[in-house]
Tab-separated table of C-alpha atoms in Angstrom:
chain	number	residue	atom	x	y	z
A	1	GLY	CA	-8.408	15.176	-11.570
A	2	ALA	CA	-10.353	12.173	-10.271
A	3	GLY	CA	-8.428	9.790	-8.307
A	4	VAL	CA	-8.822	5.999	-8.118
A	5	SER	CA	-12.221	4.918	-7.029
A	6	GLN	CA	-13.468	1.626	-5.623
A	7	THR	CA	-16.902	0.117	-5.166
A	8	PRO	CA	-18.382	-0.811	-2.979
A	9	SER	CA	-16.766	0.899	0.021
A	10	ASN	CA	-17.981	-1.741	2.249
A	11	LYS	CA	-19.222	-5.351	1.515
A	12	VAL	CA	-20.701	-7.768	3.973
A	13	THR	CA	-21.267	-11.331	2.704
A	14	GLU	CA	-21.778	-14.780	4.110
A	15	LYS	CA	-19.388	-17.656	3.985
A	16	GLY	CA	-19.505	-19.444	0.580
A	17	LYS	CA	-20.990	-16.524	-1.295
A	18	TYR	CA	-19.412	-14.971	-4.582
A	19	VAL	CA	-18.412	-11.155	-4.537
A	20	GLU	CA	-16.955	-8.809	-7.049
A	21	LEU	CA	-14.998	-5.789	-6.162
A	22	ARG	CA	-14.607	-2.908	-8.738
A	23	CYS	CA	-11.724	-0.418	-9.374
A	24	ASP	CA	-11.702	2.548	-11.582
A	25	PRO	CA	-8.117	3.606	-12.117
A	26	ILE	CA	-6.892	7.202	-12.950
A	27	SER	CA	-7.666	7.937	-16.668
A	28	GLY	CA	-4.791	6.996	-18.789
A	29	HIS	CA	-2.925	4.698	-16.267
A	30	THR	CA	-1.772	1.598	-17.977
A	31	ALA	CA	-0.833	-0.204	-14.887
A	32	LEU	CA	-3.228	-1.387	-12.268
A	33	TYR	CA	-2.570	-3.307	-8.973
A	34	TRP	CA	-4.702	-5.062	-6.421
A	35	TYR	CA	-3.487	-5.438	-2.707
A	36	ARG	CA	-5.161	-6.800	0.240
A	37	GLN	CA	-4.659	-5.629	3.791
A	38	SER	CA	-5.522	-7.941	6.604
A	39	LEU	CA	-5.757	-6.768	10.327
A	40	GLY	CA	-2.388	-5.884	11.721
A	41	GLN	CA	-0.588	-6.240	8.482
A	42	GLY	CA	0.680	-4.088	5.637
A	43	PRO	CA	-0.835	-4.318	2.174
A	44	GLU	CA	-0.035	-7.515	0.407
A	45	PHE	CA	0.268	-7.709	-3.428
A	46	LEU	CA	-2.390	-9.829	-5.334
A	47	ILE	CA	-2.067	-9.104	-8.940
A	48	TYR	CA	-0.843	-6.549	-11.441
A	49	PHE	CA	-2.179	-5.639	-14.850
A	50	GLN	CA	-0.320	-4.016	-17.645
A	51	GLY	CA	-3.097	-2.887	-20.068
A	52	THR	CA	-5.602	-5.704	-20.358
A	53	GLY	CA	-3.220	-8.594	-19.408
A	54	ALA	CA	-2.318	-9.867	-15.877
A	55	ALA	CA	1.462	-9.337	-15.924
A	56	ASP	CA	2.032	-10.881	-12.531
A	57	ASP	CA	-0.757	-12.791	-10.602
A	58	SER	CA	1.738	-14.452	-8.177
A	59	GLY	CA	0.099	-12.920	-5.043
A	60	LEU	CA	-3.421	-14.471	-5.724
A	61	PRO	CA	-3.776	-16.795	-2.704
A	62	ASN	CA	-5.660	-19.549	-4.534
A	63	ASP	CA	-7.893	-20.302	-7.456
A	64	ARG	CA	-10.970	-18.774	-5.687
A	65	PHE	CA	-9.476	-15.394	-6.605
A	66	PHE	CA	-9.630	-13.998	-10.003
A	67	ALA	CA	-9.348	-10.484	-11.602
A	68	VAL	CA	-10.062	-9.172	-15.064
A	69	ARG	CA	-9.366	-5.830	-16.842
A	70	PRO	CA	-11.120	-6.402	-20.205
A	71	GLU	CA	-10.778	-3.027	-21.656
A	72	GLY	CA	-7.477	-1.883	-20.017
A	73	SER	CA	-9.373	0.487	-17.612
A	74	VAL	CA	-11.776	-0.851	-14.999
A	75	SER	CA	-10.848	-3.842	-13.205
A	76	THR	CA	-12.938	-6.380	-11.223
A	77	LEU	CA	-11.582	-8.554	-8.545
A	78	LYS	CA	-13.642	-11.781	-8.193
A	79	ILE	CA	-13.825	-14.046	-5.181
A	80	GLN	CA	-15.607	-17.283	-5.195
A	81	ARG	CA	-16.863	-19.306	-2.272
A	82	THR	CA	-15.681	-16.645	0.193
A	83	GLU	CA	-14.265	-17.705	3.559
A	84	ARG	CA	-13.837	-15.887	6.740
A	85	GLY	CA	-10.275	-15.457	6.082
A	86	ASP	CA	-10.991	-13.432	3.050
A	87	SER	CA	-12.084	-10.512	5.271
A	88	ALA	CA	-9.701	-7.666	4.638
A	89	VAL	CA	-9.503	-4.324	3.011
A	90	TYR	CA	-8.870	-4.754	-0.644
A	91	LEU	CA	-7.017	-1.816	-2.200
A	92	CYS	CA	-6.510	-0.941	-5.908
A	93	ALA	CA	-3.841	1.294	-7.161
A	94	SER	CA	-2.899	2.583	-10.621
A	95	SER	CA	0.257	4.127	-12.183
A	96	ASP	CA	1.263	5.446	-15.589
A	97	GLY	CA	3.493	2.363	-16.058
A	98	THR	CA	6.421	4.301	-17.477
A	99	SER	CA	8.959	4.400	-14.649
A	100	GLY	CA	9.341	0.961	-13.333
A	101	SER	CA	10.578	0.806	-9.794
A	102	THR	CA	10.084	4.557	-9.261
A	103	ASP	CA	6.517	4.557	-10.570
A	104	THR	CA	4.191	6.201	-8.118
A	105	GLN	CA	1.209	3.953	-7.428
A	106	TYR	CA	-2.005	5.927	-6.577
A	107	PHE	CA	-4.268	4.145	-4.306
A	108	GLY	CA	-8.150	4.092	-4.022
A	109	PRO	CA	-9.733	4.097	-0.527
A	110	GLY	CA	-10.253	0.406	-0.530
A	111	THR	CA	-13.239	-1.974	-0.187
A	112	ARG	CA	-13.638	-3.407	3.325
A	113	LEU	CA	-14.792	-7.025	2.887
A	114	THR	CA	-16.390	-8.895	5.785
A	115	VAL	CA	-17.332	-12.581	5.448
A	116	LEU	CA	-19.585	-13.679	8.235
B	1	ILE	CA	9.485	-13.580	0.731
B	2	LEU	CA	10.941	-10.018	1.210
B	3	ASN	CA	11.322	-9.186	4.909
B	4	VAL	CA	10.372	-5.542	5.558
B	5	GLU	CA	10.334	-4.345	9.142
B	6	GLN	CA	9.041	-1.095	10.460
B	7	SER	CA	9.552	0.295	13.997
B	8	PRO	CA	8.133	1.188	16.254
B	9	GLN	CA	4.717	-0.545	15.528
B	10	SER	CA	2.887	2.516	17.098
B	11	LEU	CA	3.710	5.881	18.605
B	12	HIS	CA	1.893	8.457	20.589
B	13	VAL	CA	3.382	11.944	20.730
B	14	GLN	CA	2.352	15.374	21.909
B	15	GLU	CA	1.433	18.141	19.383
B	16	GLY	CA	4.847	19.867	18.678
B	17	ASP	CA	7.076	16.880	19.365
B	18	SER	CA	9.401	15.792	16.632
B	19	THR	CA	9.560	12.081	16.055
B	20	ASN	CA	11.111	9.503	13.665
B	21	PHE	CA	10.476	5.858	12.641
B	22	THR	CA	12.593	3.161	10.933
B	23	CYS	CA	12.106	1.070	7.899
B	24	SER	CA	14.519	-1.859	7.438
B	25	PHE	CA	14.730	-3.959	4.245
B	26	PRO	CA	17.095	-6.291	2.454
B	27	SER	CA	19.919	-4.374	0.780
B	28	SER	CA	20.452	-6.634	-2.051
B	29	ASN	CA	18.550	-6.100	-5.343
B	30	PHE	CA	17.426	-2.785	-4.164
B	31	TYR	CA	15.773	-0.472	-6.719
B	32	ALA	CA	13.659	1.988	-4.849
B	33	LEU	CA	11.974	2.694	-1.574
B	34	HIS	CA	8.425	4.061	-1.433
B	35	TRP	CA	6.943	5.808	1.723
B	36	TYR	CA	3.143	6.157	2.055
B	37	ARG	CA	0.827	7.808	4.609
B	38	TRP	CA	-2.522	6.237	5.242
B	39	GLU	CA	-5.044	8.134	7.240
B	40	THR	CA	-8.035	6.277	8.556
B	41	ALA	CA	-10.920	6.155	5.997
B	42	LYS	CA	-8.808	7.682	3.216
B	43	SER	CA	-6.730	6.389	0.437
B	44	PRO	CA	-2.863	5.747	1.108
B	45	GLU	CA	-1.062	8.822	0.043
B	46	ALA	CA	2.306	8.629	-1.616
B	47	LEU	CA	5.021	10.612	0.238
B	48	PHE	CA	8.335	9.888	-1.282
B	49	VAL	CA	10.140	7.619	-3.748
B	50	MET	CA	13.803	7.334	-3.074
B	51	THR	CA	16.402	5.513	-4.991
B	52	LEU	CA	20.009	6.659	-4.237
B	53	ASN	CA	22.027	5.947	-1.229
B	54	GLY	CA	22.320	8.955	0.998
B	55	ASP	CA	19.267	10.423	-0.705
B	56	GLU	CA	17.248	12.890	1.468
B	57	LYS	CA	13.723	13.983	0.516
B	58	LYS	CA	11.473	16.693	2.199
B	59	LYS	CA	7.810	17.586	2.000
B	60	GLY	CA	6.815	20.317	4.518
B	61	ARG	CA	7.593	18.985	7.892
B	62	ILE	CA	8.228	15.453	6.811
B	63	SER	CA	11.681	14.329	5.607
B	64	ALA	CA	13.135	10.901	4.870
B	65	THR	CA	16.650	9.516	4.448
B	66	LEU	CA	17.870	6.330	2.720
B	67	ASN	CA	20.866	3.967	3.396
B	68	THR	CA	20.725	1.340	0.643
B	69	LYS	CA	24.179	-0.290	1.797
B	70	GLU	CA	22.784	-1.308	5.134
B	71	GLY	CA	19.066	-1.486	4.163
B	72	TYR	CA	17.234	1.250	6.132
B	73	SER	CA	15.252	4.361	5.766
B	74	TYR	CA	14.217	6.922	8.408
B	75	LEU	CA	11.196	9.101	8.273
B	76	TYR	CA	11.149	12.280	10.404
B	77	ILE	CA	8.376	14.539	11.252
B	78	LYS	CA	9.136	17.848	12.705
B	79	GLY	CA	6.820	19.580	15.102
B	80	SER	CA	4.075	16.928	14.944
B	81	GLN	CA	0.399	18.161	14.400
B	82	PRO	CA	-2.788	16.256	15.046
B	83	GLU	CA	-3.338	15.904	11.193
B	84	ASP	CA	-0.137	13.916	11.077
B	85	SER	CA	-1.903	11.124	12.797
B	86	ALA	CA	-1.925	8.233	10.415
B	87	THR	CA	-0.227	5.035	9.599
B	88	TYR	CA	3.219	5.382	7.806
B	89	LEU	CA	4.071	2.507	5.371
B	90	CYS	CA	7.324	1.853	3.665
B	91	ALA	CA	7.565	-0.278	0.624
B	92	PRO	CA	11.064	-1.326	-1.048
B	93	PHE	CA	10.881	-2.166	-4.660
B	94	THR	CA	13.483	-4.961	-5.271
B	95	GLY	CA	12.582	-6.124	-8.971
B	96	GLY	CA	10.941	-9.287	-9.833
B	97	GLY	CA	7.900	-7.524	-11.141
B	98	ASN	CA	6.179	-4.262	-10.306
B	99	LYS	CA	4.803	-5.194	-6.982
B	100	LEU	CA	5.608	-3.194	-3.776
B	101	THR	CA	6.199	-5.075	-0.609
B	102	PHE	CA	4.832	-3.166	2.279
B	103	GLY	CA	5.953	-3.287	5.970
B	104	THR	CA	3.298	-3.525	8.690
B	105	GLY	CA	3.539	0.312	9.247
B	106	THR	CA	4.064	2.677	12.155
B	107	GLN	CA	0.825	4.039	13.480
B	108	LEU	CA	1.290	7.570	14.743
B	109	LYS	CA	-1.124	9.236	17.031
B	110	VAL	CA	-0.580	13.010	17.812
B	111	GLU	CA	-2.380	14.305	20.791
B	112	LEU	CA	-3.208	17.878	21.716
């Protein structure tokens, strides 16, 4: 079956611009996660959705970052007034949300964001 | 902030060599440990989910062990092949939400 897909695969923008990154999870998965991987680091948690609601947004670095999942499927990560430090690979993952700590999170290929 | 350490940071081996890497994590409030393999330009791929002390999992030539009392896991690759070249990430799950906390990974390069 289809895995997690993310668009665009690459995004180059200028400092101060607004960007939207899209994630299509595996069909039927109720849980959706966003992570960010900066150079030399492991993926870092940003936000977790269960259904339409953000169950944990403790990883969002500041109020320039916002994510939505209005119909409990596709999610969009929105970044306002981008800064050079936002350059990273943004990963989305989904899981069936039934097994808690042992839920396997299935990842998309990521969106590489470059802020010039 | 959960401290997850992986070593070595990078590793170059010859085809056919066996190798292993380490993931260290706090042993308190432990629920599960996830291992992922991330090849360049692809999605991170789930390898194992481990929960019990002394647990051992195997998938082909790759295996992993878990020690929850001392807070570490080893990943072993037997007879490395060039297609094993990837970054191997571990991520303990310690409650407080559904997030995984990843280490910085071990980058493996298998040369012919």
